[in-house]
PDB file of C-alpha atoms in Angstrom:
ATOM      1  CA  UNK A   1       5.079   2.180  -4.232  1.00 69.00           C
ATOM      2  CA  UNK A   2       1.076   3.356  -5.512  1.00 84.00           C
ATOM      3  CA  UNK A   3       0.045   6.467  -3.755  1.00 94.00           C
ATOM      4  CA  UNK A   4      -2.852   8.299  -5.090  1.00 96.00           C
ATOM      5  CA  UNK A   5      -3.287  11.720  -5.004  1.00 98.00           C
ATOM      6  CA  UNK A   6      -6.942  13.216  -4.264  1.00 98.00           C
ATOM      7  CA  UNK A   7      -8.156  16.312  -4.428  1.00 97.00           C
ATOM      8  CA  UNK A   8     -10.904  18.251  -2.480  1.00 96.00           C
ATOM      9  CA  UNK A   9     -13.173  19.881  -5.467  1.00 96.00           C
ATOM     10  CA  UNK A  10     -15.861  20.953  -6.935  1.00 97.00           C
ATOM     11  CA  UNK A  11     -16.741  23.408  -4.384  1.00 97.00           C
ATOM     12  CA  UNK A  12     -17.947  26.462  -6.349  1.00 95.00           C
ATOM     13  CA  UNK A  13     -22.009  27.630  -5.804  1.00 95.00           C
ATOM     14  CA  UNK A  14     -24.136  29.471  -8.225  1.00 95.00           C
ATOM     15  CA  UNK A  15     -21.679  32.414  -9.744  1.00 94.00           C
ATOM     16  CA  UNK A  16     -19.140  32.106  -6.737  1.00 94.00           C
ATOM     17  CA  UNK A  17     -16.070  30.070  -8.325  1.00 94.00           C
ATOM     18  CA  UNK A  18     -13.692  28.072  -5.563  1.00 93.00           C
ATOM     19  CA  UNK A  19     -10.846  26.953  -6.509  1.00 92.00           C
ATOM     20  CA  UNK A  20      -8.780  25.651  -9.771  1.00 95.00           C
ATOM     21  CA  UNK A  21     -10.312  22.844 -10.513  1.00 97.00           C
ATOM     22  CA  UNK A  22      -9.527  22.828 -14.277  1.00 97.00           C
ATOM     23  CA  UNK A  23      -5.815  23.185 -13.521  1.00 97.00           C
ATOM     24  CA  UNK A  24      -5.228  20.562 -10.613  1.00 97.00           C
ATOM     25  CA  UNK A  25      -7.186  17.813 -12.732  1.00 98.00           C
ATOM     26  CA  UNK A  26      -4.419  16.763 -14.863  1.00 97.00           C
ATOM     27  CA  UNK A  27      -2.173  16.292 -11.399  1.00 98.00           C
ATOM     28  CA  UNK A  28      -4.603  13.800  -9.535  1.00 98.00           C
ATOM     29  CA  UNK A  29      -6.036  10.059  -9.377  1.00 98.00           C
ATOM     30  CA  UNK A  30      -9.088  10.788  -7.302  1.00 98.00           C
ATOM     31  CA  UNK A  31     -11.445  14.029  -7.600  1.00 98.00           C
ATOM     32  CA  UNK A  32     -13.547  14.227  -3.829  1.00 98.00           C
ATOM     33  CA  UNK A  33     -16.652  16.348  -5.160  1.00 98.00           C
ATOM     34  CA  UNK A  34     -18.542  17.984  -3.327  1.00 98.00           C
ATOM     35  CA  UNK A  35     -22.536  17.652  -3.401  1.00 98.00           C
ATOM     36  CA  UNK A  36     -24.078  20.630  -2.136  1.00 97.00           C
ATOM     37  CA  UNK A  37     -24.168  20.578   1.854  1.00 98.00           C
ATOM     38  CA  UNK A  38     -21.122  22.723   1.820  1.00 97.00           C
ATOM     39  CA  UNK A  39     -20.894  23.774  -1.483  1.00 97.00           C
ATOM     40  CA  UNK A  40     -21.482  23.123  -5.355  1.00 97.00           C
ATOM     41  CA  UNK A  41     -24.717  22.979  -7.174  1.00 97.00           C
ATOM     42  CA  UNK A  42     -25.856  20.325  -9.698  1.00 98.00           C
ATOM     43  CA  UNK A  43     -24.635  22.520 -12.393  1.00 98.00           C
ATOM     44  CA  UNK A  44     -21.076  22.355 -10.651  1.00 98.00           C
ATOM     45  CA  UNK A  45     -21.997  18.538  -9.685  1.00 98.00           C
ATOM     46  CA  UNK A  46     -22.031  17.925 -13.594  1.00 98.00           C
ATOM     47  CA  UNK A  47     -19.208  20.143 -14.883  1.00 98.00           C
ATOM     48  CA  UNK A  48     -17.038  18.222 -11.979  1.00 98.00           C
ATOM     49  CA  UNK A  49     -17.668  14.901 -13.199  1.00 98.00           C
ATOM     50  CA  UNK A  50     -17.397  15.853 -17.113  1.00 98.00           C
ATOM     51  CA  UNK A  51     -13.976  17.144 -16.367  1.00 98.00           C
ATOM     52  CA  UNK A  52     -13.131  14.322 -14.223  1.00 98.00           C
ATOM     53  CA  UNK A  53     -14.271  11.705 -16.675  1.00 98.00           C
ATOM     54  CA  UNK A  54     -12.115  13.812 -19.430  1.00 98.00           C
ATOM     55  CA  UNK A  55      -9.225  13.600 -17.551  1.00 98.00           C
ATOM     56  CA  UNK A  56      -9.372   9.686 -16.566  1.00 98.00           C
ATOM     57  CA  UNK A  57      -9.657  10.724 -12.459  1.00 98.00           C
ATOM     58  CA  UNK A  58     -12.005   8.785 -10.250  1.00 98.00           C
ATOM     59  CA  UNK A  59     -15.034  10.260  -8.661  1.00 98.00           C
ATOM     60  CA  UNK A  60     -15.927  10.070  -5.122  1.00 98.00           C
ATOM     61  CA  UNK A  61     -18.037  11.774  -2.965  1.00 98.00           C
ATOM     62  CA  UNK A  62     -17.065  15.017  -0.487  1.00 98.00           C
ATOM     63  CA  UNK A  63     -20.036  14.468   1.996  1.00 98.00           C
ATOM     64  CA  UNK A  64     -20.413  17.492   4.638  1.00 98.00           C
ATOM     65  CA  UNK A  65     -22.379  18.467   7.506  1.00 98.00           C
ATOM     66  CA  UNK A  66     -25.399  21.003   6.281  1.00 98.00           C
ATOM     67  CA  UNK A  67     -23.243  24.354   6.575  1.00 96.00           C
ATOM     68  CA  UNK A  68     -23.313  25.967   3.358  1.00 95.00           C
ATOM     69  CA  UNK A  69     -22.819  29.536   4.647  1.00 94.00           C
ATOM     70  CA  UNK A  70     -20.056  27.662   6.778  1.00 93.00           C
ATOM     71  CA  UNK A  71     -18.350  25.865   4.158  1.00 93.00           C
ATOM     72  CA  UNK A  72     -18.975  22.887   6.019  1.00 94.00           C
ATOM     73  CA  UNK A  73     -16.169  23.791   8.762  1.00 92.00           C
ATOM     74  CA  UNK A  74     -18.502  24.140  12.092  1.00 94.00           C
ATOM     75  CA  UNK A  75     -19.251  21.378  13.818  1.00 96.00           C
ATOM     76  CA  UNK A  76     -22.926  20.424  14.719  1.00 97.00           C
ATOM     77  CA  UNK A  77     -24.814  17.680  16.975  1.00 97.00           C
ATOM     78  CA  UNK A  78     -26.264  15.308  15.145  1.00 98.00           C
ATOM     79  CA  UNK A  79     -27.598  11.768  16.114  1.00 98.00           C
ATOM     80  CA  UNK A  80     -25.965   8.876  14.336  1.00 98.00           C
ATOM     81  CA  UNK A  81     -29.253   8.142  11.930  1.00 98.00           C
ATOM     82  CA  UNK A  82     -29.969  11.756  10.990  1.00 98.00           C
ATOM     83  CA  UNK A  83     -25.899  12.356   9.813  1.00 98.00           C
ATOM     84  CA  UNK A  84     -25.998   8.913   7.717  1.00 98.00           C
ATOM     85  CA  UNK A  85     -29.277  10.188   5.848  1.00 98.00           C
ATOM     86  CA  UNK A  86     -27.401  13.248   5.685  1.00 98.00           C
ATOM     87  CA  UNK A  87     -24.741  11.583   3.960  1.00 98.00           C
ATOM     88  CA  UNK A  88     -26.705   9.023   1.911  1.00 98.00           C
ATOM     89  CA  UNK A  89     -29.007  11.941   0.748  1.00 98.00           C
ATOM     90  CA  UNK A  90     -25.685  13.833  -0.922  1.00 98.00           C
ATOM     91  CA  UNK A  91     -24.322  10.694  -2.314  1.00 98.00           C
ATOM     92  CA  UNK A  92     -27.160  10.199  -4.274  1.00 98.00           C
ATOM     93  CA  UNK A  93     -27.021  13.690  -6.058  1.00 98.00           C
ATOM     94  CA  UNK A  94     -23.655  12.744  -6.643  1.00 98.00           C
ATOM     95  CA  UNK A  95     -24.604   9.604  -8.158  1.00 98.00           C
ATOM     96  CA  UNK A  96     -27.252  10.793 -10.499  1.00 98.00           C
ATOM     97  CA  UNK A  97     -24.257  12.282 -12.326  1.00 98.00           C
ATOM     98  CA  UNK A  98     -22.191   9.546 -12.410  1.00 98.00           C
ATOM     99  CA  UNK A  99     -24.826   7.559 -13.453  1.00 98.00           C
ATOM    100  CA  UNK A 100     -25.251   9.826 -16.530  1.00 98.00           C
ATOM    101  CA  UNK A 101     -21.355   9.870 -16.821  1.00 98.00           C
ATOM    102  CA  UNK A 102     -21.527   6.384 -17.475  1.00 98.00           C
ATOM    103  CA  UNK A 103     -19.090   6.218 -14.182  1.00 98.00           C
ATOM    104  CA  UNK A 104     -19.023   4.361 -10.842  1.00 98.00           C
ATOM    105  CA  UNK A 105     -18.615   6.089  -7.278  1.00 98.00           C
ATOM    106  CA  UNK A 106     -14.907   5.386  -6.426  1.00 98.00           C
ATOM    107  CA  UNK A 107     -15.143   6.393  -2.791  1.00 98.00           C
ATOM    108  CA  UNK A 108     -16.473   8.857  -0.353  1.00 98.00           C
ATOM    109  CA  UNK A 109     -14.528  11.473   1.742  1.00 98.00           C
ATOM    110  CA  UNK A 110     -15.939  13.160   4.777  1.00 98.00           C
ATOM    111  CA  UNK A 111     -15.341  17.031   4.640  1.00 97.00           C
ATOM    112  CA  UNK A 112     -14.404  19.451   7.026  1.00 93.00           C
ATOM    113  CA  UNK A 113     -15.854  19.489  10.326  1.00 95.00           C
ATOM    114  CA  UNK A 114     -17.611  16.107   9.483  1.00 97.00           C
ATOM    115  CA  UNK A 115     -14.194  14.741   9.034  1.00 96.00           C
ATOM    116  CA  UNK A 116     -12.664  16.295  12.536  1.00 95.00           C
ATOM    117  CA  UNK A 117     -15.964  14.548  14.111  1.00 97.00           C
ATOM    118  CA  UNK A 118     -15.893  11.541  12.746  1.00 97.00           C
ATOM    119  CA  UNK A 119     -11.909  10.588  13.888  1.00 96.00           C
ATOM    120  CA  UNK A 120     -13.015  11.122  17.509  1.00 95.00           C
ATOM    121  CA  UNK A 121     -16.783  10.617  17.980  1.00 98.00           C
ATOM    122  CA  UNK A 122     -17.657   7.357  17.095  1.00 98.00           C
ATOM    123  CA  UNK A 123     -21.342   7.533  16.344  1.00 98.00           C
ATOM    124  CA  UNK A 124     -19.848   9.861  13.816  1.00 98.00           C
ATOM    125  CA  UNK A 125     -17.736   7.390  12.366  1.00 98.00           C
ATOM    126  CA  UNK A 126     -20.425   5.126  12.516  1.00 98.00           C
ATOM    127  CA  UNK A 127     -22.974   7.325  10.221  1.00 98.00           C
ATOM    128  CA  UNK A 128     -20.254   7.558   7.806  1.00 98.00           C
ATOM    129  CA  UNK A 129     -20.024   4.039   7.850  1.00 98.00           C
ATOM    130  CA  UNK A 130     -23.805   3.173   7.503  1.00 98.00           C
ATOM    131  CA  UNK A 131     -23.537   5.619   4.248  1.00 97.00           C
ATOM    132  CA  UNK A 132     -20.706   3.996   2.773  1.00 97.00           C
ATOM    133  CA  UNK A 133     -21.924   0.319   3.483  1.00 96.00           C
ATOM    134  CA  UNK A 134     -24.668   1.155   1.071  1.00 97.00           C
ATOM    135  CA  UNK A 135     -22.169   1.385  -1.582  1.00 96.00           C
ATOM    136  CA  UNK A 136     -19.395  -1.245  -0.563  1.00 95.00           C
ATOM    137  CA  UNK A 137     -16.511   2.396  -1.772  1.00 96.00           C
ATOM    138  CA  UNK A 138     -13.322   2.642  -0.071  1.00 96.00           C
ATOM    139  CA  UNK A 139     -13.908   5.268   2.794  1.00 98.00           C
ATOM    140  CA  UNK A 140     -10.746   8.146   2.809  1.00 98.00           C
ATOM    141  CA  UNK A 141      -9.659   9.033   6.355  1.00 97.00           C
ATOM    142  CA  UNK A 142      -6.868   9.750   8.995  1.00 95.00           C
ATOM    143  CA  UNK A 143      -4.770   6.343  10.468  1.00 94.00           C
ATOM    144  CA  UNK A 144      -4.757   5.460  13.834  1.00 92.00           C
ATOM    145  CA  UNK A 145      -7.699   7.654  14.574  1.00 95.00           C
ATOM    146  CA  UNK A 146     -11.554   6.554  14.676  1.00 97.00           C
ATOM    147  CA  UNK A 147     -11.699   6.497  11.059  1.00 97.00           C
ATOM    148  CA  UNK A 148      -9.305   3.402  10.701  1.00 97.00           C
ATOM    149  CA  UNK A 149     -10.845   1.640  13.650  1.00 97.00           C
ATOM    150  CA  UNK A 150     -14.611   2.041  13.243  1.00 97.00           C
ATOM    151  CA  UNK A 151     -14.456   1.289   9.248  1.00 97.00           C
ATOM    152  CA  UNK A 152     -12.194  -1.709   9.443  1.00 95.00           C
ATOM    153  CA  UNK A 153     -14.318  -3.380  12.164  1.00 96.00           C
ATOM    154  CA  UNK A 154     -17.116  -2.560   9.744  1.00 95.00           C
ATOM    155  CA  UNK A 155     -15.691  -4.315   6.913  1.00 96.00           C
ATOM    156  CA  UNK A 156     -14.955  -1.478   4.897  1.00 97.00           C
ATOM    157  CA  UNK A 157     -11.853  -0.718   2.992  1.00 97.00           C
ATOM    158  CA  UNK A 158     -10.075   2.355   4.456  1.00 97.00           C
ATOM    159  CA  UNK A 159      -7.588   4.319   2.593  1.00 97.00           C
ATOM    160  CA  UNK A 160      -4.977   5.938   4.576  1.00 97.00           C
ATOM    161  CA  UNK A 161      -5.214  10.170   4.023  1.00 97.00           C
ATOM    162  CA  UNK A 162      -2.169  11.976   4.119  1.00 97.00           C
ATOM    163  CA  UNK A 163      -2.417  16.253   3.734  1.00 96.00           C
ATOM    164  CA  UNK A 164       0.331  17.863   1.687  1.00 95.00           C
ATOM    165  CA  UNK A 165      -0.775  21.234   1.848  1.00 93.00           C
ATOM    166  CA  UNK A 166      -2.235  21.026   5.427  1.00 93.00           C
ATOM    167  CA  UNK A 167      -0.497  21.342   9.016  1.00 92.00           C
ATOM    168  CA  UNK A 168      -0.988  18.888  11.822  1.00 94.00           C
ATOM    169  CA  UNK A 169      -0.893  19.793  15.504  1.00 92.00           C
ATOM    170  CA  UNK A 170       1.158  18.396  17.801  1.00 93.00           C
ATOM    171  CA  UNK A 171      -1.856  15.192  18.644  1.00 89.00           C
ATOM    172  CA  UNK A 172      -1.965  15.004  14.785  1.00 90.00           C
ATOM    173  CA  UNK A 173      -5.089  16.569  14.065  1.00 88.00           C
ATOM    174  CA  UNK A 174      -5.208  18.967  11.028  1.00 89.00           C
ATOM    175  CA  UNK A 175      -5.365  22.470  12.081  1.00 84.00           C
ATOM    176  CA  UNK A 176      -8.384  23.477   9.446  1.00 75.00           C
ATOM    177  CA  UNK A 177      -8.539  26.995   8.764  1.00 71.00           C
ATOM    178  CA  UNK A 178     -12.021  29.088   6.864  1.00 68.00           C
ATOM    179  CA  UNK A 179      -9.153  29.943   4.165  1.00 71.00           C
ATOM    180  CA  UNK A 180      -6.265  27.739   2.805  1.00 73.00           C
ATOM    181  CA  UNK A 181      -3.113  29.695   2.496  1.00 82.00           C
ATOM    182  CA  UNK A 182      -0.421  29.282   0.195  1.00 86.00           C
ATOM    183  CA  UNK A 183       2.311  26.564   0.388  1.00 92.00           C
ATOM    184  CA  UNK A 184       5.489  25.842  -0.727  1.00 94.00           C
ATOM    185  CA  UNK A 185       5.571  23.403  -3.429  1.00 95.00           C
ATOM    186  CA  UNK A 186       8.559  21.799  -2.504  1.00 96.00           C
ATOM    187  CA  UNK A 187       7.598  21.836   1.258  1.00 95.00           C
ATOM    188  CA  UNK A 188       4.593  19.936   0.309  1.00 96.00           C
ATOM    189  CA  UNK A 189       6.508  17.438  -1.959  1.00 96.00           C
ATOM    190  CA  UNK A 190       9.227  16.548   0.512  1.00 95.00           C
ATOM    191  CA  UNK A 191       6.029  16.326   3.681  1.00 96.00           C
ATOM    192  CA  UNK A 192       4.959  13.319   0.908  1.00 96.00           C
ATOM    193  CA  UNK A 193       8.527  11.534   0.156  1.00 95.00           C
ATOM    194  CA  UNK A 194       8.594  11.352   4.291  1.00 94.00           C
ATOM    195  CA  UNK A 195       5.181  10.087   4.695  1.00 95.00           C
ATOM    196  CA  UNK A 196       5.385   7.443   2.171  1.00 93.00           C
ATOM    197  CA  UNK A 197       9.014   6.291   2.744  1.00 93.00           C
ATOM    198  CA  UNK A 198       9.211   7.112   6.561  1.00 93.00           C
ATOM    199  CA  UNK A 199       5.632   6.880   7.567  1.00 94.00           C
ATOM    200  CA  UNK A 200       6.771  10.494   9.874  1.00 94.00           C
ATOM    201  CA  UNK A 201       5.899  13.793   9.166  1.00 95.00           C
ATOM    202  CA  UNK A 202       6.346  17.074  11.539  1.00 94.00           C
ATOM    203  CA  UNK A 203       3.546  19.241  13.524  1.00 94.00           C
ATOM    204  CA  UNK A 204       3.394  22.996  13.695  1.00 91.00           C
ATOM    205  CA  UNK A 205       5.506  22.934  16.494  1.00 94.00           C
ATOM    206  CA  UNK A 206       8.361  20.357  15.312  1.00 93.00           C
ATOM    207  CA  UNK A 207       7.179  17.031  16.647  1.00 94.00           C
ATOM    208  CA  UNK A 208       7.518  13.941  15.210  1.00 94.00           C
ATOM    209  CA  UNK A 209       4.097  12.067  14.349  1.00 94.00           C
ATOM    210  CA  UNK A 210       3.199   8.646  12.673  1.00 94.00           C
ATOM    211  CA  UNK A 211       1.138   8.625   9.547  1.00 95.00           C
ATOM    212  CA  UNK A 212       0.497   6.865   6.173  1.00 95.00           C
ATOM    213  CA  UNK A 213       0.176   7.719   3.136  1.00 95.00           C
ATOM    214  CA  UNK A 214      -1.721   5.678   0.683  1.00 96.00           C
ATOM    215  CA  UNK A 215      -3.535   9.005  -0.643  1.00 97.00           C
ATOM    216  CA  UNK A 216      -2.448  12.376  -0.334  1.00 97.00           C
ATOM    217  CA  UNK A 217      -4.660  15.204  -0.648  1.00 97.00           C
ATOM    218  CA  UNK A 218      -4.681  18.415  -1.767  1.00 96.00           C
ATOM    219  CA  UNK A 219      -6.954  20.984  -1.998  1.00 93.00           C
ATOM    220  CA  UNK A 220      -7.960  23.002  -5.344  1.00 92.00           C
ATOM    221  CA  UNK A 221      -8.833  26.074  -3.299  1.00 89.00           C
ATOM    222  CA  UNK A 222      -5.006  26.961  -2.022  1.00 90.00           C
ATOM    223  CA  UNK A 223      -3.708  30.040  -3.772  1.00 90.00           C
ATOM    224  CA  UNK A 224      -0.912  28.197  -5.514  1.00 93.00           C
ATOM    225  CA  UNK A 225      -2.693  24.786  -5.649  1.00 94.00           C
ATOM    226  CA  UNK A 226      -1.450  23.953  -9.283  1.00 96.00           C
ATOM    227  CA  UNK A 227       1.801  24.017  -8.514  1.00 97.00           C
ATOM    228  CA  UNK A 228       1.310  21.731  -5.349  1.00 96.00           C
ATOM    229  CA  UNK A 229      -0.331  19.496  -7.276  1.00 97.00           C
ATOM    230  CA  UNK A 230       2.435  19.244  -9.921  1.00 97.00           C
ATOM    231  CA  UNK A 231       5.026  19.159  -6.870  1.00 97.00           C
ATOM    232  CA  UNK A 232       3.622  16.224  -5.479  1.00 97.00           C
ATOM    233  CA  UNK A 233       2.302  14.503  -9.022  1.00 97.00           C
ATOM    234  CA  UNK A 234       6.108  14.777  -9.394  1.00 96.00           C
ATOM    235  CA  UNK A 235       6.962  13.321  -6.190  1.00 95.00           C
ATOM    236  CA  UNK A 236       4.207  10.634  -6.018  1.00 95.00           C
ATOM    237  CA  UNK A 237       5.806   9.556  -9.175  1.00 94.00           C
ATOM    238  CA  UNK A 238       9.285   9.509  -8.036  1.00 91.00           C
ATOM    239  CA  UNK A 239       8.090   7.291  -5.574  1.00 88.00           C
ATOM    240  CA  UNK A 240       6.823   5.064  -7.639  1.00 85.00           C
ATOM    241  CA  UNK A 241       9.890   4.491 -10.255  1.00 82.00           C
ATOM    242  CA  UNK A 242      11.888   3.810  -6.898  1.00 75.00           C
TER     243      UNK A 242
END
């Protein structure tokens, strides 16, 4: 069974460091960077994708809503055209780095409140797909919500996003929070083994919900994130010797 693992990264501004980027690397397939509407700077932008290109991990791009002072986590209307230039205008930063790296994009990954928006509103979902049409990348996103619907009719691949370190409400939405707490490592590892194997994980509240798992995220920013991410490298690859 291939799952990859991706991680939310590359989210530190000017002197202000977020996250553990250097020591989740070695645990992941698929770096999400961010490109400066939420967080990061080009000098972050470049230090992301030299230690991603070091380590053998795909790049793709973390594209947010224009909220740096929110992190990218409050929500905003915006019309359809204005949130793909949005989006194509932080790919391209992104890309100028790659392109200097020598590597492709791999995919793109709505952030935050961009994310939320664009599994339920679907000129959202739309924008995002006008963006990554451009590119003909893999789009990451939640099953059986907009995401899955709007970018397969498009034509675009869609990879199935499955949180370790993240809890769902009982609808299956992610309950996002302005500050990641800490998880348990093994909590987060078994949450995986279920997804993958049983397609099931468990709300907040202790209800059943259908997902899938063909990436699992984590986020470099969680207080014990290195030893999530070697929890569920170690599970992932479980999986895969089964």
């Amino acid at each position: 069974m291939s799952v990859e693992i991706n991680c939310d990264m590359g989210e530190s501004f000017g002197l202000y460091k977020m996250g553990d980027d250097e020591g989740v690397m070695p645990f992941i397939s698929q770096a999400n960077v961010a490109c400066g509407f939420h967080g990061s700077d080009p000098n972050h932008m470049r230090r992301t994708v030299d230690l991603a290109q070091q380590h053998g991990v795909k790049v793709g791009a973390h594209v947010s809503l224009p909220d740096l002072a929110g992190f990218g986590r409050r929500e905003m209307k915006i019309d359809r055209e204005e949130m793909a230039n949005i989006i194509l205008y932080q790919i391209g930063a992104l890309k100028g780095f790659l392109d200097q790296a020598g590597m492709p994009l791999s995919h793109i990954k709505p952030h935050g409140a961009l994310y939320g928006m664009a599994a339920r509103m679907e000129h959202i979902a739309h924008a995002v797909a006008d963006a990554a049409d451009v590119y003909k990348v893999p789009v990451l996103g939640l099953a059986n919500t907009l995401h899955e619907t709007v970018y397969g009719a498009r034509g675009l691949e869609f990879q199935a996003e499955f949180f370790a370190d993240l809890d769902y409400d009982d609808n299956g939405r992610l309950l996002i929070t302005r500050e990641h707490h800490a998880v348990d490592p093994a909590v987060a590892a078994k949450r995986v083994v279920d997804a993958a194997i049983s397609g099931t994980t468990t709300s907040v509240n202790g209800v059943s919900l259908q997902v899938r798992a063909e990436t699992v995220c984590i986020h470099s920013d969680t207080p014990n994130a290195v030893e999530i991410a070697r929890a569920v490298q170690e599970a992932v690859a479980a999986l895969k010797a089964a």
